[in-house]
Short mmCIF file of C-alpha atoms in Angstrom, two decimals:
data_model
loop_
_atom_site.label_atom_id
_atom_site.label_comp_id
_atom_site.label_asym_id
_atom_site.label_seq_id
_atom_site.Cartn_x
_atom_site.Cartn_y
_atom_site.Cartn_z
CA UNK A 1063 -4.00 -24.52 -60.95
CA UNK A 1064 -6.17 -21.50 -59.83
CA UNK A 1065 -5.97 -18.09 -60.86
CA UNK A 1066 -7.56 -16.01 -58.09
CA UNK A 1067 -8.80 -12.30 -58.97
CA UNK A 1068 -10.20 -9.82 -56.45
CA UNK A 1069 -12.03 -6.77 -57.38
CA UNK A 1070 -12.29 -8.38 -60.80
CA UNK A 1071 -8.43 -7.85 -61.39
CA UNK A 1072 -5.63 -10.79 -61.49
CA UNK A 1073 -4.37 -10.62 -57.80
CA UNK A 1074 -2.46 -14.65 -58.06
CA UNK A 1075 -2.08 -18.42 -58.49
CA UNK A 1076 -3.46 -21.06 -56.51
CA UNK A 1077 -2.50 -24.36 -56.67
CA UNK A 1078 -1.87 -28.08 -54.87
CA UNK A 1079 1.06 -28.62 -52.35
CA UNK A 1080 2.16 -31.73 -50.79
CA UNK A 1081 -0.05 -34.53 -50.24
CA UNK A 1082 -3.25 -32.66 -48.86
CA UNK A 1083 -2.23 -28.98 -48.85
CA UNK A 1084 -2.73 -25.75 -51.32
CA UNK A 1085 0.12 -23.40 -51.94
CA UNK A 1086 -0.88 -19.18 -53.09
CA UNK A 1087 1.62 -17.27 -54.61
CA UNK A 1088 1.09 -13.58 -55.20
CA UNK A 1089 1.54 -11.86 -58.94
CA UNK A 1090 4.71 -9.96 -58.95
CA UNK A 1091 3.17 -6.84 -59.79
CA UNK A 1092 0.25 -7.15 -57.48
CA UNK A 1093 -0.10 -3.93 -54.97
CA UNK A 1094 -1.48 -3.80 -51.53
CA UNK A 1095 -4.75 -3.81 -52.75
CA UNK A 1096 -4.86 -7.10 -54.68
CA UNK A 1097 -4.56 -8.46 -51.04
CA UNK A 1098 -6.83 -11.58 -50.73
CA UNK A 1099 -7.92 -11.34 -47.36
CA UNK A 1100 -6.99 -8.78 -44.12
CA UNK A 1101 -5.08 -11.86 -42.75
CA UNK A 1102 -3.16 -12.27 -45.86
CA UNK A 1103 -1.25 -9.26 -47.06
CA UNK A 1104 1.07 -9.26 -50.83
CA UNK A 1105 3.92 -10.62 -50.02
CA UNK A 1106 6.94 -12.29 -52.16
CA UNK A 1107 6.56 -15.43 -50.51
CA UNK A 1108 4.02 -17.88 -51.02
CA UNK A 1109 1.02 -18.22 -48.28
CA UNK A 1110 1.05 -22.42 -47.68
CA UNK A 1111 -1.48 -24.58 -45.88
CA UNK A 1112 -0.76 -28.35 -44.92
CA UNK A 1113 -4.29 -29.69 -45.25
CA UNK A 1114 -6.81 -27.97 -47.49
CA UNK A 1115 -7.45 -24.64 -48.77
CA UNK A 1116 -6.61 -21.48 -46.44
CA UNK A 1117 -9.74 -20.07 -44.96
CA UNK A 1118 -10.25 -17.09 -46.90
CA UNK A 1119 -10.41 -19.66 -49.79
CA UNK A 1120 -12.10 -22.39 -48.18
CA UNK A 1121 -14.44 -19.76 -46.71
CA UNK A 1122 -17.44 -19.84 -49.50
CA UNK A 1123 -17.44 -23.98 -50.10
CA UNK A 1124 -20.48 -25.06 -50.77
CA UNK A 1125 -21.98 -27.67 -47.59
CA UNK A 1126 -25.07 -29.51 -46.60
CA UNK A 1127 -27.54 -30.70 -49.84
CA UNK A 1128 -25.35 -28.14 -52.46
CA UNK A 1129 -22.26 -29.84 -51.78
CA UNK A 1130 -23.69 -33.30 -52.20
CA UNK A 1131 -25.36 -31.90 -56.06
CA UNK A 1132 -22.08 -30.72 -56.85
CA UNK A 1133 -19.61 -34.25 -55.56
CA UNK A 1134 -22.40 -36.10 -57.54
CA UNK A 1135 -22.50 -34.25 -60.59
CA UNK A 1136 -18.87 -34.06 -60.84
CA UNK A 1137 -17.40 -36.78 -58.99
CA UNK A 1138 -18.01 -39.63 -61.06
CA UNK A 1139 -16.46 -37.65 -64.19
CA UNK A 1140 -13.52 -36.71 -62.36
CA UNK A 1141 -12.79 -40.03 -60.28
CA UNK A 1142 -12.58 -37.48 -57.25
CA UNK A 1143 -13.53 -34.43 -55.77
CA UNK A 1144 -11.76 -32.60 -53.06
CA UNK A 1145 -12.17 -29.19 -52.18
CA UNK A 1146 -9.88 -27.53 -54.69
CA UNK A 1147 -11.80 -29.21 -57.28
CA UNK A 1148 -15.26 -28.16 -55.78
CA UNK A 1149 -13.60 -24.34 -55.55
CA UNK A 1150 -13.02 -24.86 -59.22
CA UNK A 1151 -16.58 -25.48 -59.77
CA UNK A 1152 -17.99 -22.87 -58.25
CA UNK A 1153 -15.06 -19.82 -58.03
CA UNK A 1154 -16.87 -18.09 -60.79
CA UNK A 1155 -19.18 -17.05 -58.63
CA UNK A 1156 -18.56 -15.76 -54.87
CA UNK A 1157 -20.09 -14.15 -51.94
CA UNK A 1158 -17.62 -11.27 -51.31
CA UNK A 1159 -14.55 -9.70 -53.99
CA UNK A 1160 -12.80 -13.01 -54.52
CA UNK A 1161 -13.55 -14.90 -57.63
CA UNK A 1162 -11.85 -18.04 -59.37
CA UNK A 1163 -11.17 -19.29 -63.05
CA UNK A 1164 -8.31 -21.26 -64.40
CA UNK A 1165 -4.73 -20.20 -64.98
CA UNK A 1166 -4.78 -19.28 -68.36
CA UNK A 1167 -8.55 -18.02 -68.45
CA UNK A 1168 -10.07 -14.75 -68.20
CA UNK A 1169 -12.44 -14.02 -65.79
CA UNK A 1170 -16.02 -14.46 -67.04
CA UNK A 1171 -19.81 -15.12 -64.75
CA UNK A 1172 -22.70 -15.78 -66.70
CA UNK A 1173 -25.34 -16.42 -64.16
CA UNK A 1174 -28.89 -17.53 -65.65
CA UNK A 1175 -31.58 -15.64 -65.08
CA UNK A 1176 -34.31 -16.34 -62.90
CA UNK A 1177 -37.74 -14.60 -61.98
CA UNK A 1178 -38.20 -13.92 -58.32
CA UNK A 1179 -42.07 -13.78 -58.81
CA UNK A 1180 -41.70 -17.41 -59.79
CA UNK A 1181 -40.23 -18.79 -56.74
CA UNK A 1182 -42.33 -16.71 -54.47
CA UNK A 1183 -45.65 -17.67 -56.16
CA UNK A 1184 -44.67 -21.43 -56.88
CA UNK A 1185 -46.57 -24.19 -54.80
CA UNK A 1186 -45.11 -26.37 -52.76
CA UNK A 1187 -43.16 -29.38 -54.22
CA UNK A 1188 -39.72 -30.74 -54.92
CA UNK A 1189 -39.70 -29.47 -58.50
CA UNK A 1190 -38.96 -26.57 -58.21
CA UNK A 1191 -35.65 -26.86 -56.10
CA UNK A 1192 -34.50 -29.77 -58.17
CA UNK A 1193 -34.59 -27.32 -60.83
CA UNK A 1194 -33.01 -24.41 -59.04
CA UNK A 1195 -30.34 -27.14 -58.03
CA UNK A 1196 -29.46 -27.92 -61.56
CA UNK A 1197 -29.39 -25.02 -63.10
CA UNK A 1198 -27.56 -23.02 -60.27
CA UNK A 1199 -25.63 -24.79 -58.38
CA UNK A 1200 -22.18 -24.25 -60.26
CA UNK A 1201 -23.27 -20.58 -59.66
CA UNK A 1202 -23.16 -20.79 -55.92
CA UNK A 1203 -20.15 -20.29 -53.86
CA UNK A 1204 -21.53 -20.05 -50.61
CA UNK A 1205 -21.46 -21.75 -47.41
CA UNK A 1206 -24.50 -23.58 -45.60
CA UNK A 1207 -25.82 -26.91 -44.29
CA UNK A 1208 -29.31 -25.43 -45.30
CA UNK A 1209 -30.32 -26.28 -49.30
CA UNK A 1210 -29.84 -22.92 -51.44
CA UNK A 1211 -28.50 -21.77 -54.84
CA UNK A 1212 -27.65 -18.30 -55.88
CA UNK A 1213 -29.78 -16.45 -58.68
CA UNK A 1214 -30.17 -13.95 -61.19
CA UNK A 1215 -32.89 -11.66 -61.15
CA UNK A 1216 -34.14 -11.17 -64.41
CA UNK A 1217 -35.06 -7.35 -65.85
CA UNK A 1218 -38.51 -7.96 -65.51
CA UNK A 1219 -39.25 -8.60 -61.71
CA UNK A 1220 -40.65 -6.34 -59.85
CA UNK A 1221 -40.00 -7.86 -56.32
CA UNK A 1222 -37.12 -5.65 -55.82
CA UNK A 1223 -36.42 -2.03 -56.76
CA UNK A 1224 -34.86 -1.79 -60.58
CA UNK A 1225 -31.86 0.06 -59.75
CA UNK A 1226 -31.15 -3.21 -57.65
CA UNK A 1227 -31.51 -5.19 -60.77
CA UNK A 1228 -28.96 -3.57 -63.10
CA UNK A 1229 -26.74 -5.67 -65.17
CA UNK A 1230 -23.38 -6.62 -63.63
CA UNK A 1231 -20.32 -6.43 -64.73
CA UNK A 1232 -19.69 -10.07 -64.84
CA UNK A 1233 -23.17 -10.92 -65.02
CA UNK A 1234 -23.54 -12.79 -61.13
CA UNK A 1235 -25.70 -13.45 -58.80
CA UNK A 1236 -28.40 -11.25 -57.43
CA UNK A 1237 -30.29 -12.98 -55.11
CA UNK A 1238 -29.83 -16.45 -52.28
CA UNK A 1239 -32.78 -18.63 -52.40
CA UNK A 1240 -33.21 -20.98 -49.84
CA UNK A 1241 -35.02 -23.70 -48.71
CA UNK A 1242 -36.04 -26.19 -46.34
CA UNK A 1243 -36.53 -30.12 -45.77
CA UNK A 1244 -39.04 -31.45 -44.56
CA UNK A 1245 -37.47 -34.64 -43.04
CA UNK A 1246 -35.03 -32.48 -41.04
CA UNK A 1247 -35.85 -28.59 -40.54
CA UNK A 1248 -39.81 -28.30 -41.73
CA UNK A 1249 -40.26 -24.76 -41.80
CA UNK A 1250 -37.26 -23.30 -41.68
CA UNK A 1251 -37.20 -20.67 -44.50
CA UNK A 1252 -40.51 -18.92 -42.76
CA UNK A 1253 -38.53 -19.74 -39.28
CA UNK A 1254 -35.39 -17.64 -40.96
CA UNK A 1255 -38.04 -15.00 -42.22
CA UNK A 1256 -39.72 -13.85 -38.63
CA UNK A 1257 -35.82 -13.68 -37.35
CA UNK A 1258 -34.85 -11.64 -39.91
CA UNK A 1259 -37.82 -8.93 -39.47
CA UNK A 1260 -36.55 -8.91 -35.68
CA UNK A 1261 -33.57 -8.11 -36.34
CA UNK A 1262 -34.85 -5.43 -39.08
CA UNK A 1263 -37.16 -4.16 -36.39
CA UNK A 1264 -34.15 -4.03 -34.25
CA UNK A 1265 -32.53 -1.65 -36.74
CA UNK A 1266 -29.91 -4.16 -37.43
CA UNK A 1267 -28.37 -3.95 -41.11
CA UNK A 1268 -30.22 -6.67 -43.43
CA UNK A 1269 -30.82 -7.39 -46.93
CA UNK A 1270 -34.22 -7.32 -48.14
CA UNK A 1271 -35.76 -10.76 -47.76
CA UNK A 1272 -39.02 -12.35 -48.76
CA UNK A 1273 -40.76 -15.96 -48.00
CA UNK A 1274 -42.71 -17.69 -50.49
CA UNK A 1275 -46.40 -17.70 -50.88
CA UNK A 1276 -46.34 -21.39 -49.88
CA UNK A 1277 -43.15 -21.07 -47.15
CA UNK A 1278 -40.94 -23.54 -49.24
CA UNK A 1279 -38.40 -20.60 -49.91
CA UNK A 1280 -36.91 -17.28 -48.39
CA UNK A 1281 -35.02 -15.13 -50.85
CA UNK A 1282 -32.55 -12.64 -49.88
CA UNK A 1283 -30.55 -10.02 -51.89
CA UNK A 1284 -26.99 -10.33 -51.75
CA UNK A 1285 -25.54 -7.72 -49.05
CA UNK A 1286 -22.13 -7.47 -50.67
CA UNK A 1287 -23.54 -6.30 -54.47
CA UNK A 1288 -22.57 -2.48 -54.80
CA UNK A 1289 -24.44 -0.31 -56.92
CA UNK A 1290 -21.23 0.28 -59.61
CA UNK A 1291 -21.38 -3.64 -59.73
CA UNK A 1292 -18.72 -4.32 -58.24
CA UNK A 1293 -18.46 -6.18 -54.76
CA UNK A 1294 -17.56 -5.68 -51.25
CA UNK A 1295 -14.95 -7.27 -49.73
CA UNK A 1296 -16.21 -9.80 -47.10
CA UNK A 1297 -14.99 -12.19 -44.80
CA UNK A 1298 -16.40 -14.14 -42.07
CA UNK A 1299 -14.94 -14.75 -38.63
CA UNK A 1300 -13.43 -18.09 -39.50
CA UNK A 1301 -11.33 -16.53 -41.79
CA UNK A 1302 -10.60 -13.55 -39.22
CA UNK A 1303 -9.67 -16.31 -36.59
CA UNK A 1304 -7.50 -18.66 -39.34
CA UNK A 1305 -9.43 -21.46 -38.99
CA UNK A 1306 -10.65 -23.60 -41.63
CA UNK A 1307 -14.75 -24.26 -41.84
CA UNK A 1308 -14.74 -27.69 -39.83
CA UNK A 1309 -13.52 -25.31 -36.71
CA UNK A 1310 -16.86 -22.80 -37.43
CA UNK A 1311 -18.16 -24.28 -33.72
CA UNK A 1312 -14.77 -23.88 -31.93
CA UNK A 1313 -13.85 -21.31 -29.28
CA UNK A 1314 -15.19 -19.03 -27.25
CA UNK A 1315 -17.14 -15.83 -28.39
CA UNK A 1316 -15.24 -13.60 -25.83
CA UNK A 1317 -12.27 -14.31 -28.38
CA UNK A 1318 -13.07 -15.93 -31.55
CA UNK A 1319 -16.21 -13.08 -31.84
CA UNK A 1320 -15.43 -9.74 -29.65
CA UNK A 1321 -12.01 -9.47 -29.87
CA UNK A 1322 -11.32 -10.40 -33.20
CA UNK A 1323 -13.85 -7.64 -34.05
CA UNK A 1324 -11.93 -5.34 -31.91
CA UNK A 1325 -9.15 -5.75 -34.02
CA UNK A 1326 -10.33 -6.18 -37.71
CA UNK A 1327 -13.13 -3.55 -37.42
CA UNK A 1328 -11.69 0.34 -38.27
CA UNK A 1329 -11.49 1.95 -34.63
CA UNK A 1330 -14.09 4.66 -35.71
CA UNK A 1331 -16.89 1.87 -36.52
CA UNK A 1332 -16.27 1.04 -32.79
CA UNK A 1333 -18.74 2.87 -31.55
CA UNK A 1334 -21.69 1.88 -33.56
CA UNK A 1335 -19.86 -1.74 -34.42
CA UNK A 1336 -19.86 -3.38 -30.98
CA UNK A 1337 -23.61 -1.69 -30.18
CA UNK A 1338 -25.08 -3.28 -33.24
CA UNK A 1339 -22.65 -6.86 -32.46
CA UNK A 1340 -24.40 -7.14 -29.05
CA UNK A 1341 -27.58 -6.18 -30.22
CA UNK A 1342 -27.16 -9.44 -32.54
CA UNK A 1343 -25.70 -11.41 -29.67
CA UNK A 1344 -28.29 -10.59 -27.59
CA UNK A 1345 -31.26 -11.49 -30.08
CA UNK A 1346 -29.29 -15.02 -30.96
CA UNK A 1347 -29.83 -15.60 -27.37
CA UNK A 1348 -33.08 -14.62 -27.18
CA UNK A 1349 -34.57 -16.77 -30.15
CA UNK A 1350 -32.69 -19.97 -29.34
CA UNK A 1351 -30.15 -19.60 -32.15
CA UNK A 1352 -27.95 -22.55 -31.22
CA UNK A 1353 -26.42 -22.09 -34.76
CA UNK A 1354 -24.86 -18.91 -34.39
CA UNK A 1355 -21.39 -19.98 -35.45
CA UNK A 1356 -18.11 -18.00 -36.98
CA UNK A 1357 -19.55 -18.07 -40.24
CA UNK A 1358 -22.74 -16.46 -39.14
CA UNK A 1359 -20.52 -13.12 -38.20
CA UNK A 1360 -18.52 -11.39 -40.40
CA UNK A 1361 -16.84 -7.81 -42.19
CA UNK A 1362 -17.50 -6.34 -45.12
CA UNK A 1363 -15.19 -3.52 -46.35
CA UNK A 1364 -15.09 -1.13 -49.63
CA UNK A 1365 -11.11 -1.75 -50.05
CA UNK A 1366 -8.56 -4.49 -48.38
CA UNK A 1367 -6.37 -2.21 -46.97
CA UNK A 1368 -9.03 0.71 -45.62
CA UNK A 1369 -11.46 0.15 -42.76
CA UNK A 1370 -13.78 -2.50 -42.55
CA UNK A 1371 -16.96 -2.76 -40.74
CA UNK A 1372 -19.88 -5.22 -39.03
CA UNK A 1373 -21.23 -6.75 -42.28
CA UNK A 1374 -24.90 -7.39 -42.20
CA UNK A 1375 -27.33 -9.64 -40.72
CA UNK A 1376 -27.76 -13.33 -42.35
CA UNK A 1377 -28.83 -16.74 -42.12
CA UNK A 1378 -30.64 -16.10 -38.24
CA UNK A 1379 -32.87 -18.88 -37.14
CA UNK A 1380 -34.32 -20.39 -34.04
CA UNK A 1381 -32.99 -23.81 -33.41
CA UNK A 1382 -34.49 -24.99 -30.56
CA UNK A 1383 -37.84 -25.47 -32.26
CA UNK A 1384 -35.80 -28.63 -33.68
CA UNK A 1385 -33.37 -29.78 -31.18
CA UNK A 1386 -35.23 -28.77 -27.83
CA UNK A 1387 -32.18 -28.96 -26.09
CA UNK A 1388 -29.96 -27.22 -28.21
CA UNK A 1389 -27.07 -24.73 -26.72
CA UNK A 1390 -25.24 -22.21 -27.68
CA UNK A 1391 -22.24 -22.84 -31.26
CA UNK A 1392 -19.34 -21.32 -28.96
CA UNK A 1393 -19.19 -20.92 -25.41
CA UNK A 1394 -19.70 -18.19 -23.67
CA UNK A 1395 -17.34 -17.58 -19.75
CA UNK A 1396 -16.79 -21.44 -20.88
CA UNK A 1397 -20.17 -22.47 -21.38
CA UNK A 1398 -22.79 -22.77 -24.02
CA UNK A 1399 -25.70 -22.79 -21.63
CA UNK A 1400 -27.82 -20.38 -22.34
CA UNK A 1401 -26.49 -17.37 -20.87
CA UNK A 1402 -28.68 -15.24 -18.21
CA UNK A 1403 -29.08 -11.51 -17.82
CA UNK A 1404 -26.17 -10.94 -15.76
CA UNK A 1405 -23.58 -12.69 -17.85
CA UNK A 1406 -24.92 -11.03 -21.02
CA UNK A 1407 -24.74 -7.10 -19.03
CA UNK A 1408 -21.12 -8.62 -18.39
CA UNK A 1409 -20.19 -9.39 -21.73
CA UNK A 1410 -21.89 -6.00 -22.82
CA UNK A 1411 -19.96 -3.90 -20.18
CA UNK A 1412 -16.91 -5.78 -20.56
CA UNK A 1413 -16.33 -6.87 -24.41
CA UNK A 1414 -18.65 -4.06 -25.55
CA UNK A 1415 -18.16 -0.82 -23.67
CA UNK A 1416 -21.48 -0.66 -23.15
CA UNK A 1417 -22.99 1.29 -20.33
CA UNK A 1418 -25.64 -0.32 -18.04
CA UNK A 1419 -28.78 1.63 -19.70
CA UNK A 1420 -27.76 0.95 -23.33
CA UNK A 1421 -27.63 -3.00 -22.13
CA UNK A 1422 -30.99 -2.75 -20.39
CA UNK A 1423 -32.69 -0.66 -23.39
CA UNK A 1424 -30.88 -3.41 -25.34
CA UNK A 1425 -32.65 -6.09 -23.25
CA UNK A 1426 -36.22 -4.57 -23.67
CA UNK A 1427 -35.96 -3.51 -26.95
CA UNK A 1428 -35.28 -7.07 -28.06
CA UNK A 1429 -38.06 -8.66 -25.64
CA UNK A 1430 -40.32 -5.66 -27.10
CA UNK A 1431 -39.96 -6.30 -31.09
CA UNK A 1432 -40.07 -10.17 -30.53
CA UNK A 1433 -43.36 -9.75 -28.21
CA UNK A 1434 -44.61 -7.68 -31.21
CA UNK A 1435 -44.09 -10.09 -33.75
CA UNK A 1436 -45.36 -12.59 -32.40
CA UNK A 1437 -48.27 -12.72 -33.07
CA UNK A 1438 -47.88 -12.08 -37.16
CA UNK A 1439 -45.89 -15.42 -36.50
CA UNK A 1440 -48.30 -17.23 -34.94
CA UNK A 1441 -51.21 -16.26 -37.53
CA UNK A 1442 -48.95 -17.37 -40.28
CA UNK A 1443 -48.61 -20.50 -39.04
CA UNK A 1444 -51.56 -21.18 -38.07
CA UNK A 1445 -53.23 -20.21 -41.07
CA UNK A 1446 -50.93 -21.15 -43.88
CA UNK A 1447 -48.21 -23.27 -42.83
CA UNK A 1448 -47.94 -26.97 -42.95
CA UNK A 1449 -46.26 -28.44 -40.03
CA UNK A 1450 -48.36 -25.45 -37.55
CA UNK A 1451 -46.53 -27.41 -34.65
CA UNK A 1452 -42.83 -25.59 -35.67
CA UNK A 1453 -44.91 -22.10 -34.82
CA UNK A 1454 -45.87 -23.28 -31.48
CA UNK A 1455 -42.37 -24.38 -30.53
CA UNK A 1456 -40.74 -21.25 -32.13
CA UNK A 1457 -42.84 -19.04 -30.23
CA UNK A 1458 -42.18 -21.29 -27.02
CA UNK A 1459 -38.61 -20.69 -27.69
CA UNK A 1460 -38.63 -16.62 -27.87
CA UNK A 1461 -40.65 -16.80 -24.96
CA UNK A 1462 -38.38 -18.83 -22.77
CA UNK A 1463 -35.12 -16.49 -24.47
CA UNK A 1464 -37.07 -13.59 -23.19
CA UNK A 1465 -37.87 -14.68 -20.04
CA UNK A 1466 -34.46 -16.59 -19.04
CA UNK A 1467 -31.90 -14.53 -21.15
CA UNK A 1468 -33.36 -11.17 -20.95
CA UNK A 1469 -35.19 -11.55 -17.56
CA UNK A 1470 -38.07 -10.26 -17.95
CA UNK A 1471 -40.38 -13.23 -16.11
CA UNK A 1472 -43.95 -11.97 -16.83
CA UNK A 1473 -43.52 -11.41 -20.43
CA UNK A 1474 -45.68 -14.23 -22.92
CA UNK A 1475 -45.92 -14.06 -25.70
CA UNK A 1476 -47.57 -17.38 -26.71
CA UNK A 1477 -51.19 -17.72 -27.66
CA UNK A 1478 -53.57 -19.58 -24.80
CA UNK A 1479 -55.67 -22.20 -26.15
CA UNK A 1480 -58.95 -19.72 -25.49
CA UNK A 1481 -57.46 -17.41 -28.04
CA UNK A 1482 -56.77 -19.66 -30.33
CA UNK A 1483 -60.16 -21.17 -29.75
CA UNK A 1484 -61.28 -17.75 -30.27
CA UNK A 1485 -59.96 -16.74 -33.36
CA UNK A 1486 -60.65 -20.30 -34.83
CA UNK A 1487 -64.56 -19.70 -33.84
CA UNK A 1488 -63.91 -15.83 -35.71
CA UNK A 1489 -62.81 -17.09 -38.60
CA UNK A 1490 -65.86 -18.95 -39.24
#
């Protein structure tokens, strides 16, 4: 049995049901506020779920390369390992307000420290995420197929302002640190990294982000830390649609996305909400993102019961550069093909309330930032990465988004093989 706190305060028990299922039961003196999720409210009676863990709880689960560290760690001590027993592990520490710890515990996060400088200055090797892996990875409830652990900063880094590095409450996480293998997704933290300055250039909300000096890692400051060290409330839009993480690539976005945003996000955050939600549609399309999934989208909120709003940018990367014929996560009028100009100024006028100008300054401002950056990409790649070929195909990729999803036919935005002849010849 569970005991489940949010905002650091007791809020209920969690525990097994049945053969396969997980039964929550509110405290009796738990107010509105103690409210797990917006989909679950206090109530008297208890909030059952036939096969697993509700969403809300099944929602930070470790997957991918984190998940397997953990089942083998653990597994052979325990005989098994199901997902209550891997929320055990790890409910300590949480992306979001929720946070775990047995029944009869108090509530306690003692997250190692780590130096930032170390990981971003460390060459390239397996050492270093073998040790990240087994000293973190009991601090790391989050969700993922990509390899990462969550951190502490320690007092002494200066890769991030100090008011950022304050001592928490509970002691948690600062910092997601990510990485890449090469077998599967070579590249894909400095991939992640030239996203994420789009969508900064785009004027999107992100965390601050950095990639390593050899492009093994990207690390990114947690987006739900508030400066009295306490948390934001977060959930993603599996949660928001009651489906369990298995169903992240189910739906359409018209519904599972749009409208569930319409109705969990506070009616004055409209406004801004669905401008900035396109805007992110819109660049997913435009990079290849074929990964862009109900976990990728989310809310954050300041308290359960107030209003809630877009929550910031994360994990944005280009797919196609390793599945060439990769498509859309959901579908989109009942298709994930890439979708063209004129379905994406229908979805904007239609699931957006966007005007026509706002969707075409939409359009160039996203085939304008990625054009820009470009060519930072390409030199990075080029010059210091070791599988060069990902840059070529990632660039390819924008390109075609740009000129297929955005329409705008003449726009290129890869190198010829004169320039890069050319800059070769320079830089000797």
């Amino acid at each position: 049995m569970l005991r489940v706190w949010t905002d650091s305060q007791p809020a209920g028990l969690l525990d097994r049901h049945g053969p396969r299922g997980t039964t929550f039961v509110y405290d009796p003196k738990a107010g509105a506020q103690r409210a797990v999720s917006v989909t679950m409210p206090v109530r008297i009676a208890s909030w059952d779920t036939a096969h697993g863990l509700a969403p809300i709880f099944d929602m930070n689960l470790p997957e991918g390369a984190l998940r397997a560290h953990l089942m083998r760690t653990f597994a052979k001590a325990t005989g098994s390992f199901d997902d209550f027993d891997l929320l055990a592990v790890v409910g300590r520490t949480q992306i979001g307000r929720l946070r775990y710890s047995d029944a009869d515990a108090q509530l306690t996060e003692d997250v190692p420290f780590q130096s930032i400088d170390e990981i971003l200055r460390a060459r390239r090797g397996g050492e270093l995420l073998d040790y990240l892996l087994n000293t973190f990875a009991v601090h790391s409830g989050l969700s993922g197929i990509q390899p990462k652990v969550m951190i502490r900063a320690t007092d002494d880094d200066r890769s991030f302002p100090a008011k950022d590095r304050q001592s928490q409450s509970f002691r948690s996480a600062t910092h997601i640190v990510k990485f890449w293998e090469a077998a599967e997704f070579p590249e894909l933290a400095a991939n992640e990294y030239f996203c994420l300055a789009a969508a900064k250039s785009l004027k999107l909300p992100v965390s601050d982000f950095q990639l390593s000096d050899d492009g093994l890692a990207i690390v990114v400051k947690r987006f739900d830390a508030k400066a009295d060290g306490s948390y934001l409330g977060y959930e993603d839009f599996c949660v928001l649609n009651g489906l369990p993480t298995a169903n992240k690539y189910k739906g359409g976005y018209e519904t599972r996305l749009f409208r569930r945003a319409r109705e969990f996000i506070d009616v004055e955050q409209h406004g801004r909400a669905f401008a900035d939600l396109f805007k992110l549609f819109v660049l997913n399309c435009a990079i290849r993102n074929g990964d862009a999934h109900l976990k990728n989208f989310g809310i954050v909120y300041d308290d359960v019961t107030g209003p809630a709003r877009l929550a910031p940018v994360y994990d944005l990367v280009s797919t196609v550069p390793y599945l060439p014929r990769d498509a859309m996560a959901l579908t989109l009028n009942g298709s994930t093909n890439w979708p063209d100009p004129k379905a994406l100024t229908r979805l904007g006028q239609t699931r957006c309330d966007l005007s026509l100008p706002v969707i075409k300054a939409t359009f160039e401002e996203t085939a304008d930032v990625l054009s820009t950056i470009a060519p930072e990409a390409n030199r990075y790649f080029e010059e210091t990465a070791t599988h060069r070929e990902v840059g070529a195909r990632l660039l390819a990729a924008w390109e075609t988004g740009i000129r297929d999803s955005l329409g705008f036919t003449g726009r290129t935005i890869t190198p010829s093989p004169a320039s890069k002849t050319s800059t070769k010849s320079a830089d000797r």
